[in-house]
CSV table of C-alpha atoms and ligand atoms in Angstrom, one decimal:
chain,number,residue,atom,x,y,z
E,818,MET,CA,69.8,142.8,-163.0
E,819,ALA,CA,71.7,145.4,-165.1
E,820,VAL,CA,72.3,145.3,-168.8
E,821,GLY,CA,75.5,147.0,-170.1
E,822,VAL,CA,75.5,149.7,-172.8
E,823,PHE,CA,79.0,150.5,-174.1
E,824,ASP,CA,80.2,153.3,-176.4
E,825,SER,CA,83.5,155.0,-177.0
E,826,GLY,CA,82.0,158.2,-175.6
E,827,LEU,CA,78.6,160.0,-175.4
E,828,GLY,CA,77.0,158.5,-178.5
E,829,GLY,CA,75.7,155.4,-176.8
E,830,LEU,CA,73.5,157.6,-174.6
E,831,THR,CA,71.1,157.9,-177.6
E,832,VAL,CA,70.7,154.1,-177.4
E,833,LEU,CA,70.5,154.1,-173.6
E,834,ASP,CA,67.8,156.7,-173.7
E,835,ALA,CA,65.7,154.7,-176.1
E,836,VAL,CA,66.2,151.6,-174.1
E,837,ALA,CA,65.2,153.4,-170.9
E,838,ALA,CA,62.1,154.7,-172.6
E,839,HIS,CA,61.1,151.1,-173.7
E,840,MET,CA,62.0,149.4,-170.4
E,841,PRO,CA,62.0,152.0,-167.6
E,842,ASP,CA,62.6,149.4,-164.9
E,843,LEU,CA,65.6,147.8,-166.5
E,844,PRO,CA,68.8,148.9,-164.6
E,845,LEU,CA,71.5,149.9,-167.1
E,846,ILE,CA,75.3,150.2,-166.7
E,847,TYR,CA,76.6,152.7,-169.2
E,848,PHE,CA,80.3,152.7,-170.0
E,849,GLY,CA,81.7,155.6,-172.0
E,850,ASP,CA,85.4,155.2,-173.0
E,851,ASN,CA,85.7,159.0,-173.3
E,852,ALA,CA,89.4,159.0,-172.6
E,853,HIS,CA,90.0,157.0,-175.8
E,854,ALA,CA,87.3,158.5,-178.1
E,855,PRO,CA,87.0,158.8,-181.0
E,856,TYR,CA,87.4,155.2,-182.0
E,857,GLY,CA,86.5,156.0,-185.6
E,858,VAL,CA,90.1,156.9,-186.5
E,859,ARG,CA,91.7,153.9,-184.8
E,860,ASP,CA,92.7,150.6,-186.3
E,861,ALA,CA,90.7,147.4,-185.8
E,862,ASN,CA,93.2,145.9,-183.3
E,863,ASP,CA,93.2,149.0,-181.2
E,864,ILE,CA,89.3,149.1,-181.2
E,865,TYR,CA,89.3,145.4,-180.2
E,866,GLU,CA,91.7,146.0,-177.2
E,867,LEU,CA,89.8,149.0,-175.9
E,868,THR,CA,86.3,147.4,-176.4
E,869,THR,CA,87.3,144.2,-174.6
E,870,ALA,CA,88.8,146.1,-171.7
E,871,ALA,CA,85.6,148.0,-171.2
E,872,VAL,CA,83.3,145.0,-171.6
E,873,ALA,CA,85.4,143.0,-169.1
E,874,ASN,CA,84.8,145.8,-166.6
E,875,MET,CA,81.1,145.6,-167.2
E,876,PHE,CA,81.0,141.8,-166.8
E,877,GLU,CA,82.9,142.1,-163.5
E,878,ARG,CA,80.1,144.5,-162.3
E,879,GLY,CA,77.5,141.8,-162.9
E,880,CYS,CA,76.3,142.4,-166.5
E,881,ASN,CA,75.6,139.2,-168.4
E,882,LEU,CA,74.7,141.1,-171.6
E,883,VAL,CA,76.5,144.1,-173.0
E,884,ILE,CA,75.2,146.1,-176.0
E,885,LEU,CA,78.0,147.6,-178.1
E,886,ALA,CA,76.1,150.9,-178.7
E,887,CYS,CA,78.9,151.8,-181.0
E,888,ASN,CA,78.8,151.0,-184.7
E,889,THR,CA,82.6,151.4,-184.9
E,890,ALA,CA,83.1,148.6,-182.3
E,891,SER,CA,80.2,146.6,-183.7
E,892,ALA,CA,81.8,146.7,-187.2
E,893,SER,CA,85.5,146.3,-186.2
E,894,ALA,CA,85.6,144.2,-183.0
E,895,LEU,CA,82.3,142.4,-182.4
E,896,ARG,CA,82.8,139.3,-184.6
E,897,ARG,CA,86.3,138.7,-183.2
E,898,MET,CA,85.0,139.1,-179.6
E,899,GLN,CA,82.1,136.7,-180.2
E,900,GLU,CA,84.3,134.1,-181.9
E,901,SER,CA,87.1,134.0,-179.4
E,902,TRP,CA,86.7,136.2,-176.3
E,903,VAL,CA,83.1,136.3,-174.9
E,904,PRO,CA,82.7,133.8,-172.0
E,905,ARG,CA,80.1,131.0,-172.6
E,906,ASP,CA,77.6,132.4,-170.1
E,907,LYS,CA,77.8,136.1,-171.3
E,908,ARG,CA,76.6,137.8,-174.5
E,909,VAL,CA,77.8,140.8,-176.4
E,910,LEU,CA,75.5,142.2,-179.1
E,911,GLY,CA,76.0,145.0,-181.6
E,912,VAL,CA,73.8,147.7,-183.0
E,913,MET,CA,74.1,146.9,-186.7
E,914,VAL,CA,71.8,143.9,-186.8
E,915,PRO,CA,68.5,145.7,-185.9
E,916,LEU,CA,69.2,148.3,-188.5
E,917,ILE,CA,69.9,145.7,-191.2
E,918,GLU,CA,66.7,143.9,-190.2
E,919,ALA,CA,64.6,147.1,-190.6
E,920,LEU,CA,66.2,148.0,-193.9
E,921,THR,CA,65.8,144.5,-195.4
E,922,GLU,CA,62.4,143.8,-193.8
E,923,ARG,CA,63.6,140.4,-192.6
E,924,GLN,CA,64.8,138.7,-189.4
E,925,TRP,CA,68.5,138.1,-188.9
E,926,GLY,CA,68.1,134.3,-188.8
E,927,ASP,CA,66.3,134.2,-192.1
E,928,ASN,CA,68.8,132.4,-194.4
E,929,SER,CA,66.7,132.5,-197.5
E,930,PRO,CA,68.4,134.0,-200.6
E,931,PRO,CA,68.7,137.8,-200.8
E,932,ARG,CA,65.6,139.6,-202.0
E,933,GLU,CA,64.7,143.0,-203.5
E,934,VAL,CA,63.8,145.6,-200.9
E,935,ALA,CA,61.8,148.8,-201.0
E,936,VAL,CA,64.8,151.2,-200.4
E,937,LYS,CA,67.1,151.2,-203.4
E,938,HIS,CA,69.3,154.2,-202.8
E,939,THR,CA,70.7,154.4,-199.3
E,940,ALA,CA,73.2,156.9,-197.8
E,941,LEU,CA,75.3,155.6,-195.0
E,942,PHE,CA,76.9,158.1,-192.6
E,943,ALA,CA,79.4,156.6,-190.3
E,944,THR,CA,82.9,157.0,-188.8
E,945,PRO,CA,86.0,156.4,-191.0
E,946,ALA,CA,86.6,153.0,-189.3
E,947,THR,CA,83.0,151.8,-189.9
E,948,VAL,CA,83.1,152.9,-193.5
E,949,ALA,CA,86.5,151.2,-194.1
E,950,SER,CA,85.2,147.9,-192.5
E,951,ARG,CA,82.5,147.6,-195.2
E,952,ALA,CA,80.6,145.5,-192.6
E,953,PHE,CA,77.3,147.2,-193.3
E,954,GLN,CA,77.5,146.6,-197.0
E,955,ARG,CA,78.6,143.0,-196.5
E,956,GLU,CA,75.7,142.1,-194.2
E,957,LEU,CA,73.3,143.9,-196.5
E,958,ALA,CA,74.5,142.0,-199.5
E,959,PHE,CA,73.7,138.6,-197.8
E,960,ARG,CA,70.1,139.7,-197.5
E,961,ALA,CA,69.1,142.3,-200.1
E,962,ILE,CA,69.7,142.7,-203.9
E,963,GLY,CA,69.7,145.9,-205.9
E,964,VAL,CA,70.4,148.2,-203.0
E,965,ASP,CA,72.9,150.9,-203.8
E,966,VAL,CA,74.7,152.1,-200.7
E,967,GLU,CA,76.9,155.2,-200.8
E,968,ALA,CA,79.0,155.6,-197.7
E,969,GLN,CA,80.2,158.9,-196.3
E,970,ALA,CA,83.0,158.8,-193.7
E,971,CYS,CA,82.1,161.7,-191.4
E,972,GLY,CA,85.5,162.8,-190.1
E,973,GLY,CA,85.5,165.2,-187.2
E,974,VAL,CA,81.8,165.0,-186.1
E,975,VAL,CA,82.4,162.7,-183.1
E,976,ASP,CA,85.3,164.9,-181.9
E,977,ALA,CA,83.1,168.0,-182.1
E,978,ILE,CA,80.3,166.4,-180.2
E,979,GLU,CA,82.6,165.0,-177.5
E,980,ASP,CA,84.0,168.5,-177.2
E,981,GLY,CA,80.5,170.0,-176.9
E,982,ASP,CA,81.3,172.2,-180.0
E,983,MET,CA,77.8,171.8,-181.6
E,984,ILE,CA,78.4,174.7,-184.1
E,985,LEU,CA,81.4,172.8,-185.6
E,986,ALA,CA,79.4,169.6,-185.5
E,987,ASP,CA,76.5,171.3,-187.4
E,988,ALA,CA,78.9,172.7,-190.0
E,989,LEU,CA,80.7,169.3,-190.5
E,990,VAL,CA,77.4,167.4,-190.8
E,991,ARG,CA,76.2,169.8,-193.5
E,992,SER,CA,79.5,169.5,-195.4
E,993,HIS,CA,79.4,165.6,-195.2
E,994,VAL,CA,75.8,165.6,-196.5
E,995,ASP,CA,76.9,167.8,-199.4
E,996,ALA,CA,79.7,165.5,-200.2
E,997,LEU,CA,77.3,162.5,-200.1
E,998,LYS,CA,74.9,164.3,-202.4
E,999,ARG,CA,77.6,164.9,-204.9
E,1000,LYS,CA,78.0,161.1,-205.1
E,1001,MET,CA,74.3,160.2,-204.7
E,1002,PRO,CA,72.1,163.2,-205.5
E,1003,ASN,CA,68.7,161.5,-204.5
E,1004,PRO,CA,69.1,159.1,-201.6
E,1005,GLN,CA,65.7,157.6,-200.5
E,1006,ALA,CA,67.0,156.6,-197.1
E,1007,ALA,CA,69.8,157.6,-194.8
E,1008,ILE,CA,71.4,155.5,-192.1
E,1009,LEU,CA,73.0,157.3,-189.2
E,1010,GLY,CA,75.6,154.6,-188.7
E,1011,CYS,CA,77.2,156.1,-185.6
E,1012,THR,CA,75.4,156.4,-182.3
E,1013,HIS,CA,76.7,160.0,-181.8
E,1014,TYR,CA,74.8,161.1,-184.9
E,1015,PRO,CA,71.2,161.0,-183.6
E,1016,LEU,CA,72.4,164.0,-181.4
E,1017,MET,CA,72.6,165.8,-184.8
E,1018,GLU,CA,69.5,164.1,-186.4
E,1019,GLN,CA,67.7,167.3,-187.1
E,1020,VAL,CA,70.7,168.8,-188.9
E,1021,PHE,CA,71.0,165.6,-191.0
E,1022,GLN,CA,67.3,165.6,-191.8
E,1023,GLU,CA,67.4,169.3,-192.8
E,1024,ALA,CA,70.4,169.0,-195.0
E,1025,LEU,CA,69.1,165.8,-196.6
E,1026,GLY,CA,65.6,167.1,-197.2
E,1027,ALA,CA,62.2,166.0,-195.7
E,1028,GLU,CA,61.7,163.4,-198.5
E,1029,VAL,CA,64.7,161.3,-197.2
E,1030,THR,CA,63.8,158.7,-194.5
E,1031,VAL,CA,66.3,158.7,-191.7
E,1032,PHE,CA,66.5,155.4,-189.9
E,1033,SER,CA,66.6,155.7,-186.1
E,1034,GLN,CA,69.0,153.1,-184.9
E,1035,ALA,CA,68.4,153.8,-181.2
E,1036,LYS,CA,64.7,152.9,-181.3
E,1037,LEU,CA,65.3,149.8,-183.4
E,1038,VAL,CA,68.0,148.6,-181.0
E,1039,ALA,CA,65.7,149.2,-178.0
E,1040,ALA,CA,62.9,147.3,-179.5
E,1041,SER,CA,65.2,144.4,-180.5
E,1042,LEU,CA,66.7,144.4,-176.9
E,1043,GLU,CA,63.3,144.1,-175.4
E,1044,ASP,CA,62.4,141.2,-177.6
E,1045,TYR,CA,65.8,139.5,-176.8
E,1046,LEU,CA,65.3,139.9,-173.0
E,1047,ASN,CA,61.8,138.5,-173.2
E,1048,ARG,CA,63.2,135.4,-174.8
E,1049,HIS,CA,66.4,135.3,-172.6
E,1050,PRO,CA,65.4,136.7,-169.2
E,1051,HIS,CA,68.5,135.3,-167.4
E,1052,MET,CA,70.7,137.6,-169.5
E,1053,ARG,CA,69.6,140.5,-167.4
E,1054,GLY,CA,72.6,140.0,-165.1
E,1055,SER,CA,72.9,140.3,-161.3
E,1056,GLY,CA,73.5,144.1,-160.8
E,1057,ASP,CA,70.4,146.0,-159.8
E,1058,GLU,CA,71.5,149.6,-160.0
E,1059,SER,CA,72.0,151.9,-162.9
E,1060,LEU,CA,75.4,153.4,-163.2
E,1061,PHE,CA,77.3,155.7,-165.5
E,1062,LEU,CA,81.0,154.9,-165.9
E,1063,THR,CA,83.6,156.9,-167.8
E,1064,THR,CA,87.3,156.6,-168.4
E,1065,GLY,CA,87.3,160.4,-169.0
E,1066,ASP,CA,86.8,163.3,-166.5
E,1067,PRO,CA,83.5,162.4,-164.7
E,1068,ALA,CA,82.6,166.1,-164.1
E,1069,ARG,CA,83.1,167.1,-167.7
E,1070,VAL,CA,81.3,164.0,-169.1
E,1071,SER,CA,78.4,164.4,-166.7
E,1072,GLN,CA,77.9,168.0,-167.8
E,1073,ARG,CA,77.9,167.0,-171.5
E,1074,ALA,CA,75.6,164.0,-170.9
E,1075,THR,CA,73.2,166.2,-168.9
E,1076,GLN,CA,73.1,168.7,-171.8
E,1077,PHE,CA,72.5,166.0,-174.4
E,1078,LEU,CA,69.8,164.0,-172.5
E,1079,ARG,CA,68.2,167.0,-170.9
E,1080,ARG,CA,68.1,165.3,-167.5
E,1081,PRO,CA,70.7,165.1,-164.8
E,1082,ILE,CA,73.3,162.3,-165.4
E,1083,THR,CA,76.2,161.7,-163.0
E,1084,PHE,CA,79.2,159.7,-164.3
E,1085,VAL,CA,81.8,158.1,-162.0
E,1086,ALA,CA,85.3,156.9,-162.8
E,1087,ALA,CA,85.3,153.4,-164.4
P,1347,DGL,N1,79.5,156.3,-181.4
P,1347,DGL,C1,80.4,155.4,-182.0
P,1347,DGL,C2,79.8,154.8,-183.3
P,1347,DGL,O1,78.6,154.5,-183.3
P,1347,DGL,C3,81.9,155.7,-182.1
P,1347,DGL,C4,82.3,157.0,-182.6
P,1347,DGL,C5,83.8,157.1,-182.4
P,1347,DGL,O2,84.3,156.9,-181.3
P,1347,DGL,O3,84.5,157.5,-183.4
P,1347,DGL,O4,80.5,154.5,-184.2
């Protein structure tokens, strides 16, 4: 009864970890498309092709539900997948919805007119593709008024994390926060709109300052998944074993994953 968790690389492990903490008995099939990461510098069609290939693999392994634990795929490919690709008996959900729900303090299905919300000045840190898609701002505008979103495309951060170069990742995060602050000196909240970024959450928080609320996407997604599975228990799928799949080098990816999650993780070839 496995649920699939997909990311271009290691970032989705932050979501997997939060899901495992919420639902320790839920088998999870993780798919990291490490051979093709980062997605954030690819065009929408490329992201769609890669994401559908990975999700098809997870469907074949018995998943009925796959979480795109990747903001870039959620922003660039999810709608197209849901409209014309996902089979009737399967579901693919993204990671942006729970975040927008938390920020706007309302449920996704609430179709009432947009309302004022508490957070007025929000910094969005995401990959170049997510920022270019403007998906986050579009969804927010349907639900909230008067929110000023300043987006910062954080080039290079995902590559540095995937390469395990945390010194470079640290320096890049600080310089992206500086760049954001030149455009928006006093953000009230910050959204880490890429699942790799929670691995650098402390650096973001330090560079932003303690007064800025950093939204934790992983926990929000885990809570929302638990709620979804309670309402749709048949979406748990038929697989009953957890599995870590990668298109990259399994030994190298296992080593990085073990370092990030601080517990032994063994990836196998997808
Ligand atoms: N971790 C992914 C995200 O949330 C993708 C990063 C990338 O591959 O560029 O956007």
